[in-house]
Coordinates of C-alpha atoms and ligand atoms in Angstrom, one line a residue:
X47 CA 106.8 59.4 -4.6
X48 CA 106.9 58.9 -0.9
X49 CA 110.4 60.3 -0.8
X50 CA 109.6 63.4 -2.8
X51 CA 106.5 64.1 -0.6
X52 CA 108.8 63.8 2.5
X53 CA 111.3 66.0 0.9
X54 CA 108.7 68.6 -0.1
X55 CA 107.4 68.5 3.4
X56 CA 110.9 69.0 4.8
X57 CA 111.5 71.9 2.5
X58 CA 108.3 73.4 3.6
X59 CA 109.4 73.3 7.2
X60 CA 112.7 74.9 6.4
X61 CA 111.1 77.7 4.4
X62 CA 108.6 78.4 7.1
X63 CA 111.4 78.3 9.8
X64 CA 113.5 80.7 7.8
X65 CA 110.7 83.1 7.3
X66 CA 110.0 83.1 11.0
X67 CA 113.6 83.3 12.1
X68 CA 114.4 86.0 9.6
X69 CA 111.2 88.0 9.5
X70 CA 112.2 89.5 6.2
X71 CA 111.1 89.4 2.6
X72 CA 114.3 88.0 1.0
X73 CA 112.5 85.0 -0.4
X74 CA 113.1 81.3 -0.4
X75 CA 116.9 81.2 -0.7
X76 CA 116.6 79.3 -4.0
X77 CA 118.3 81.7 -6.3
X78 CA 118.0 80.9 -10.0
X79 CA 120.6 78.6 -11.4
X80 CA 123.7 80.5 -12.4
X81 CA 122.5 83.7 -10.7
X82 CA 125.4 83.8 -8.2
X83 CA 125.9 82.8 -4.6
X84 CA 123.8 85.7 -3.1
X85 CA 120.4 84.4 -2.1
X86 CA 121.3 80.8 -2.9
X87 CA 121.5 77.9 -0.5
X88 CA 125.2 78.7 -0.1
X89 CA 124.6 82.2 1.0
X90 CA 125.1 81.7 4.7
X91 CA 124.8 85.3 5.6
X92 CA 121.8 86.6 7.6
X93 CA 120.6 89.5 5.4
X94 CA 120.3 87.7 2.1
X95 CA 120.8 84.1 3.1
X96 CA 120.1 81.3 5.5
X97 CA 122.4 82.5 8.2
X98 CA 119.8 82.6 10.9
X99 CA 119.2 78.9 10.5
X100 CA 122.8 78.1 11.3
X101 CA 123.6 80.5 14.0
X102 CA 125.4 83.1 12.0
X103 CA 126.4 86.1 14.0
X104 CA 129.0 87.8 11.7
X105 CA 128.7 91.5 12.3
X106 CA 129.6 92.4 8.7
X107 CA 127.2 89.8 7.4
X108 CA 129.7 88.4 5.0
X109 CA 129.1 85.6 2.6
X110 CA 132.5 84.1 1.6
X111 CA 133.8 84.0 5.2
X112 CA 132.2 80.7 6.1
X113 CA 134.4 79.0 3.5
X114 CA 137.3 81.4 2.6
X115 CA 139.3 84.1 4.3
X116 CA 141.8 86.6 2.8
X117 CA 144.2 86.1 5.8
X118 CA 144.9 83.4 8.3
X119 CA 143.3 80.7 6.2
X120 CA 144.2 77.1 6.7
X121 CA 147.3 76.5 4.7
X122 CA 148.4 73.0 5.1
X123 CA 146.9 69.5 4.7
X124 CA 146.0 68.0 8.0
X125 CA 145.5 64.5 9.1
X126 CA 142.5 64.3 6.7
X127 CA 144.9 64.7 3.8
X128 CA 143.1 67.7 2.3
X129 CA 145.6 69.2 -0.2
X130 CA 143.4 71.7 -2.1
X131 CA 142.6 74.5 0.3
X132 CA 141.5 77.6 -1.6
X133 CA 142.1 80.1 1.3
X134 CA 140.0 77.7 3.3
X135 CA 138.4 79.1 6.5
X136 CA 136.1 76.3 7.6
X137 CA 136.7 73.4 9.9
X138 CA 137.5 70.3 7.9
X139 CA 136.1 66.8 8.3
X140 CA 138.4 64.0 9.6
X141 CA 136.0 61.3 8.7
X142 CA 136.9 58.3 6.6
X143 CA 134.2 57.0 4.3
X144 CA 133.0 53.7 3.0
X145 CA 132.8 54.3 -0.7
X146 CA 130.6 53.0 -3.5
X147 CA 131.1 49.5 -4.6
X148 CA 129.2 48.1 -7.6
X149 CA 129.6 44.6 -6.4
X150 CA 130.1 43.0 -3.1
X151 CA 131.2 39.8 -4.6
X152 CA 132.3 36.7 -2.7
X153 CA 135.8 37.9 -2.0
X154 CA 137.1 39.3 1.3
X155 CA 135.0 42.1 2.7
X156 CA 136.1 45.6 2.1
X157 CA 139.2 46.1 4.2
X158 CA 140.6 49.2 5.9
X159 CA 138.9 52.3 7.0
X160 CA 138.1 53.5 3.6
X161 CA 136.4 50.4 2.4
X162 CA 138.9 49.7 -0.4
X163 CA 139.3 46.0 -0.7
X164 CA 139.6 43.1 -3.1
X165 CA 136.3 42.1 -4.5
X166 CA 135.9 39.3 -7.0
X167 CA 134.3 39.7 -10.4
X168 CA 130.9 38.2 -10.3
X169 CA 129.0 41.2 -11.7
X170 CA 127.3 40.9 -15.1
X171 CA 129.1 44.0 -16.3
X172 CA 132.4 43.3 -14.7
X173 CA 134.3 43.8 -18.0
X174 CA 132.8 47.2 -18.4
X175 CA 132.6 48.6 -15.0
X176 CA 135.7 49.7 -13.3
X177 CA 134.7 49.1 -9.7
X178 CA 134.1 45.4 -10.0
X179 CA 137.5 44.2 -9.1
X180 CA 139.7 45.7 -11.8
X181 CA 140.2 48.9 -9.8
X182 CA 139.4 50.2 -6.4
X183 CA 137.6 53.3 -5.5
X184 CA 139.6 55.5 -3.2
X185 CA 138.6 58.0 -0.7
X186 CA 136.9 61.2 -2.0
X187 CA 139.4 63.7 -3.4
X188 CA 140.3 66.7 -1.3
X189 CA 137.9 69.0 -3.2
X190 CA 135.0 66.7 -2.2
X191 CA 136.3 66.7 1.4
X192 CA 135.7 70.4 1.5
X193 CA 132.1 69.8 0.7
X194 CA 131.8 67.0 3.2
X195 CA 133.3 69.3 5.8
X196 CA 129.8 70.8 6.0
X197 CA 127.7 68.1 4.4
X198 CA 128.7 65.0 6.3
X199 CA 127.3 66.5 9.5
X200 CA 130.5 66.1 11.6
X201 CA 131.6 69.8 11.4
X202 CA 129.2 72.6 12.3
X203 CA 128.2 75.1 9.5
X204 CA 129.3 77.9 11.8
X205 CA 132.7 76.5 12.7
X206 CA 134.9 78.9 10.8
X207 CA 137.6 81.4 11.4
X208 CA 140.6 80.2 13.3
X209 CA 142.7 83.3 14.2
X210 CA 142.2 83.6 18.0
X211 CA 143.0 87.3 17.9
X212 CA 140.1 88.2 15.8
X213 CA 136.6 89.0 16.9
X214 CA 134.9 86.9 14.3
X215 CA 136.8 83.8 15.2
X216 CA 134.7 80.8 15.8
X217 CA 135.4 77.2 16.4
X218 CA 132.2 76.6 18.4
X219 CA 130.4 73.7 16.9
X220 CA 126.7 74.5 17.3
X221 CA 124.8 74.3 14.1
X222 CA 125.0 71.2 11.9
X223 CA 123.7 70.7 8.4
X224 CA 120.0 69.9 8.2
X225 CA 119.3 66.2 7.6
X226 CA 117.9 66.5 4.1
X227 CA 121.2 68.1 2.9
X228 CA 123.4 65.6 4.7
X229 CA 125.7 63.5 2.4
X230 CA 128.2 60.9 3.8
X231 CA 126.7 61.0 7.3
X232 CA 128.3 58.3 9.5
X233 CA 131.1 57.9 6.9
X234 CA 128.6 56.3 4.5
X235 CA 129.1 57.1 0.8
X236 CA 128.2 53.5 -0.3
X237 CA 124.8 54.7 -1.5
X238 CA 126.1 57.7 -3.3
X239 CA 127.1 58.2 -6.8
X240 CA 130.8 57.1 -7.0
X241 CA 133.3 59.9 -6.6
X242 CA 137.1 60.1 -6.1
X243 CA 138.1 58.2 -9.3
X244 CA 139.6 58.9 -12.7
X245 CA 136.8 59.5 -15.2
X246 CA 139.5 59.2 -17.9
X247 CA 140.3 55.6 -16.8
X248 CA 136.6 54.6 -16.7
X249 CA 136.0 56.2 -20.2
X250 CA 138.7 54.0 -21.7
X251 CA 137.1 50.9 -20.1
X252 CA 133.4 51.4 -20.3
X253 CA 131.8 51.8 -23.7
X254 CA 128.7 53.2 -22.2
X255 CA 130.5 56.2 -20.7
X256 CA 130.8 59.2 -22.9
X257 CA 134.3 60.3 -24.1
X258 CA 135.8 63.1 -21.9
X259 CA 135.7 65.6 -24.7
X260 CA 132.0 65.2 -25.4
X261 CA 130.4 68.6 -25.5
X262 CA 127.7 69.2 -23.0
X263 CA 124.6 70.4 -24.7
X264 CA 123.3 73.6 -23.2
X265 CA 126.6 74.7 -21.7
X266 CA 128.1 75.7 -25.0
X267 CA 128.2 79.4 -24.2
X268 CA 129.9 78.8 -20.8
X269 CA 133.4 77.9 -19.9
X270 CA 132.4 74.5 -18.8
X271 CA 131.7 73.0 -22.2
X272 CA 132.9 69.4 -22.1
X273 CA 132.8 66.7 -19.5
X274 CA 136.6 67.1 -19.2
X275 CA 136.2 70.7 -18.1
X276 CA 134.0 69.5 -15.1
X277 CA 136.6 67.0 -13.9
X278 CA 138.7 68.0 -11.0
X279 CA 142.3 68.6 -12.2
X280 CA 141.0 67.6 -15.6
X281 CA 140.6 64.0 -14.5
X282 CA 138.8 63.2 -11.3
X283 CA 135.1 62.8 -10.7
X284 CA 134.2 64.7 -7.5
X285 CA 131.3 66.6 -6.1
X286 CA 132.2 69.6 -8.2
X287 CA 131.9 67.5 -11.4
X288 CA 128.2 67.7 -10.9
X289 CA 127.7 70.8 -8.8
X290 CA 128.8 74.4 -9.1
X291 CA 129.4 75.5 -5.5
X292 CA 129.1 79.2 -6.2
X293 CA 126.0 78.9 -8.4
X294 CA 127.7 81.0 -11.1
X295 CA 128.0 79.1 -14.3
X296 CA 125.6 76.2 -13.8
X297 CA 122.3 76.0 -15.6
X298 CA 120.6 73.3 -13.5
X299 CA 118.7 73.2 -10.2
X300 CA 120.4 72.3 -6.9
X301 CA 123.7 73.8 -8.3
X302 CA 123.9 71.2 -11.1
X303 CA 125.9 72.2 -14.1
X304 CA 123.1 71.1 -16.3
X305 CA 119.4 70.6 -15.4
X306 CA 118.5 67.0 -14.7
X307 CA 115.1 67.4 -16.3
X308 CA 114.4 64.2 -18.2
X309 CA 117.6 63.0 -16.7
X310 CA 119.5 65.1 -19.2
X311 CA 122.5 65.5 -16.9
X312 CA 122.9 61.7 -16.3
X313 CA 122.6 61.1 -20.0
X314 CA 125.5 63.5 -20.6
X315 CA 127.9 60.9 -19.3
X316 CA 125.9 57.7 -19.3
X317 CA 125.1 56.4 -22.9
X318 CA 121.9 54.7 -22.0
Ligands
HEC30 C1 129.7 77.1 1.0 C2 131.2 77.3 0.9 C3 131.7 78.4 0.0 C4 131.3 79.7 -0.1 C5 130.3 80.4 0.8 C6 132.2 80.4 -1.0 N1 133.0 79.4 -1.6 FE1 134.5 79.8 -2.9 N2 134.9 77.8 -3.0 C7 134.3 76.8 -2.2 C8 134.8 75.5 -2.6 C9 134.4 74.2 -2.0 C10 135.8 75.7 -3.5 C11 136.6 74.7 -4.2 C12 135.8 74.0 -5.3 C13 136.1 74.7 -6.6 O1 137.2 75.1 -6.9 O2 135.0 74.8 -7.4 C14 135.9 77.2 -3.8 C15 136.8 77.8 -4.6 C16 136.9 79.2 -4.8 C17 137.8 79.8 -5.6 C18 138.9 79.2 -6.5 C19 138.3 78.5 -7.7 C20 137.5 79.4 -8.5 O3 136.2 79.2 -8.6 O4 138.0 80.4 -9.0 C21 137.6 81.2 -5.5 C22 138.4 82.3 -6.2 C23 136.5 81.4 -4.6 N3 136.1 80.1 -4.2 C24 136.0 82.5 -4.2 C25 134.8 82.7 -3.4 C26 134.3 84.0 -3.1 C27 134.8 85.4 -3.5 C28 133.2 83.8 -2.3 C29 132.2 84.8 -1.7 C30 131.5 85.7 -2.7 C31 133.1 82.3 -2.1 N4 134.1 81.8 -2.8 C32 132.2 81.7 -1.3 C33 133.3 77.0 -1.3 C34 132.7 78.2 -1.0
HEC31 C1 130.3 76.0 4.9 C2 129.5 74.9 4.8 C3 129.2 74.3 3.4 C4 130.2 73.9 2.5 C5 131.7 73.9 2.6 C6 129.4 73.3 1.4 N1 128.1 73.4 1.6 FE1 126.6 72.8 0.3 N2 125.2 73.6 1.6 C7 125.5 74.1 2.9 C8 124.2 74.5 3.5 C9 124.2 75.1 4.9 C10 123.2 74.2 2.6 C11 121.7 74.5 2.7 C12 121.1 73.7 3.9 C13 119.7 74.3 4.3 O1 119.0 74.9 3.5 O2 119.3 74.0 5.4 C14 123.8 73.6 1.4 C15 123.2 73.2 0.3 C16 123.7 72.5 -0.8 C17 123.1 72.0 -1.9 C18 121.5 72.1 -2.2 C19 121.2 73.3 -3.1 C20 119.8 73.5 -3.3 O3 119.5 74.4 -4.1 O4 118.9 72.7 -2.8 C21 124.0 71.4 -2.7 C22 123.7 70.7 -4.0 C23 125.2 71.6 -2.1 N3 125.1 72.3 -0.9 C24 126.5 71.1 -2.6 C25 127.7 71.4 -2.1 C26 129.0 71.0 -2.7 C27 129.1 70.2 -4.0 C28 130.0 71.5 -1.9 C29 131.4 71.5 -2.2 C30 131.9 71.9 -3.5 C31 129.4 72.2 -0.8 N4 128.0 72.1 -0.9 C32 130.0 72.8 0.3 C33 126.7 74.3 3.4 C34 127.9 74.0 2.8
HEC32 C1 126.8 62.3 -10.6 C2 126.5 63.6 -10.2 C3 126.6 64.0 -8.7 C4 127.7 64.0 -7.9 C5 129.0 63.4 -8.2 C6 127.2 64.5 -6.7 N1 125.9 65.0 -6.8 FE1 124.9 66.0 -5.3 N2 123.2 65.9 -6.5 C7 123.2 65.4 -7.8 C8 121.8 65.5 -8.3 C9 121.3 65.1 -9.7 C10 121.0 66.1 -7.2 C11 119.5 66.4 -7.3 C12 118.7 65.2 -7.3 C13 118.2 64.9 -5.9 O1 117.9 65.8 -5.2 O2 118.1 63.7 -5.6 C14 121.9 66.3 -6.2 C15 121.6 66.8 -4.9 C16 122.4 67.2 -3.9 C17 122.1 67.9 -2.7 C18 120.7 68.3 -2.3 C19 120.1 67.4 -1.3 C20 119.8 66.0 -1.8 O3 120.2 65.0 -1.2 O4 119.1 66.0 -2.9 C21 123.2 68.0 -2.0 C22 123.4 68.6 -0.6 C23 124.3 67.4 -2.7 N3 123.8 67.0 -3.9 C24 125.6 67.4 -2.3 C25 126.6 66.6 -3.0 C26 128.0 66.4 -2.4 C27 128.5 66.9 -1.1 C28 128.6 65.6 -3.3 C29 130.0 65.0 -3.1 C30 130.2 64.2 -2.0 C31 127.7 65.4 -4.4 N4 126.6 66.0 -4.2 C32 128.1 64.7 -5.6 C33 124.2 64.9 -8.5 C34 125.5 64.6 -8.0
HEC33 C1 130.0 63.7 -15.2 C2 129.6 62.4 -15.6 C3 128.5 61.7 -14.9 C4 127.3 62.1 -14.6 C5 126.7 63.5 -14.8 C6 126.6 61.0 -14.0 N1 127.4 59.9 -13.9 FE1 126.9 58.1 -13.1 N2 128.8 57.5 -13.4 C7 129.8 58.2 -14.1 C8 130.9 57.3 -14.2 C9 132.2 57.7 -15.0 C10 130.6 56.1 -13.5 C11 131.5 54.9 -13.3 C12 131.1 54.0 -14.4 C13 131.9 52.6 -14.4 O1 132.3 52.1 -13.4 O2 132.1 52.1 -15.6 C14 129.3 56.3 -13.0 C15 128.7 55.3 -12.2 C16 127.3 55.3 -12.1 C17 126.5 54.1 -11.6 C18 127.1 52.9 -11.0 C19 127.4 51.9 -12.1 C20 128.2 50.7 -11.4 O3 129.2 50.3 -11.9 O4 127.6 50.1 -10.5 C21 125.2 54.5 -11.6 C22 124.0 53.6 -11.3 C23 125.1 55.9 -12.1 N3 126.4 56.3 -12.4 C24 124.0 56.6 -12.3 C25 123.9 57.9 -12.6 C26 122.7 58.7 -12.5 C27 121.3 58.2 -12.2 C28 123.1 60.0 -12.9 C29 122.2 61.3 -12.9 C30 121.7 61.7 -11.6 C31 124.5 60.0 -13.2 N4 125.0 58.7 -12.9 C32 125.3 61.1 -13.5 C33 129.6 59.4 -14.6 C34 128.6 60.3 -14.5

């Protein structure tokens, strides 16, 4: 209750700030689910999006450019180990994360930068849950690291464009993600739904996790019809398993593939 009031208040401030900064009638930047990227929270242009909030100055007022470029994109994995770079044009995070652990156990504390360590099985559901010693949860996969490159708050939203010869080149880190959209700040993903693991492995193990080929009600007319179709590389649970970054084929709020009304999205995977 308290949290939602705070969030509502925060959204109010953002909306008011946008209206002032923008002085236009383009609305609340909350495009309908599945209505496309224009006018959504991922429209970072000035004319139709939230660009003014994040210091956008692109003369052509483009939309894709913050994340992708047709030329001169980043084309090789850097120290952060990001391998999936779809013509990526945004600065990438080099942060390591402490990841979710179901059970802190009495074994040695999580070791190493990424928090992967040996944890003993004292959890009630140790036989069911994969993260209780049987397996370790790795760093978020590269596709999630693309999201975290804006959302963890270490790389500015307007840090994009890396060809020094071009007028639109950036690199200046000046506008960071607003607090209420920050995920993984300070490298902390321990309080975040687990990502970066094989859903297929878990489904074999946990009888309260739906089979990968379960059809998702409500998405039947879309390409994304089964849980498997939402898994990165057909296997991994990542940010994009729950969110559709371009707001194109999702039916739920906040870019969710399916609305979480009555927790309908959670119940797709969790048989509870
Ligand atoms: C806020 C960042 C962001 C913006 C803006 C953005 N994308 Fe993406 N795009 C991503 C991410 C992250 C991925 C990788 C995740 C995925 O494949 O779903 C991706 C993947 C893609 C892919 C490959 C996978 C697919 O969906 O076919 C294409 C093509 C693409 N984007 C095109 C575009 C175009 C065109 C625009 C502008 C109209 C755009 N994107 C705007 C972040 C963005
Ligand atoms: C180029 C920077 C950038 C990248 C990359 C990016 N985002 Fe965002 N995202 C933003 C900004 C900016 C906002 C809106 C913040 C605001 O309104 O102040 C946002 C908002 C969101 C929201 C809230 C939507 C709503 O309607 O409230 C979700 C969910 C989200 N992003 C998920 C993702 C996921 C998942 C990925 C990766 C697949 C991703 N983002 C990649 C910049 C980015
Ligand atoms: C298990 C599904 C799931 C995964 C995985 C997931 N999210 Fe979300 N996300 C949600 C749901 C549900 C909401 C809306 C509920 C809420 O606002 O608390 C949400 C809300 C958000 C928001 C809006 C602000 C907020 O905190 O509510 C952002 C930004 C976001 N997610 C980004 C991400 C990023 C980045 C990742 C990967 C690191 C990610 N999400 C992974 C389910 C997920
Ligand atoms: C796309 C499928 C999917 C969706 C959607 C999803 N989850 Fe999960 N969730 C999983 C999987 C798989 C695990 C790992 C379960 C295991 O370890 O056995 C998990 C783990 C969890 C855990 C940790 C369990 C543990 O072992 O400590 C909780 C709690 C949880 N999810 C709650 C939620 C909630 C709440 C939502 C809705 C906002 C949600 N999940 C949405 C697939 C999903």
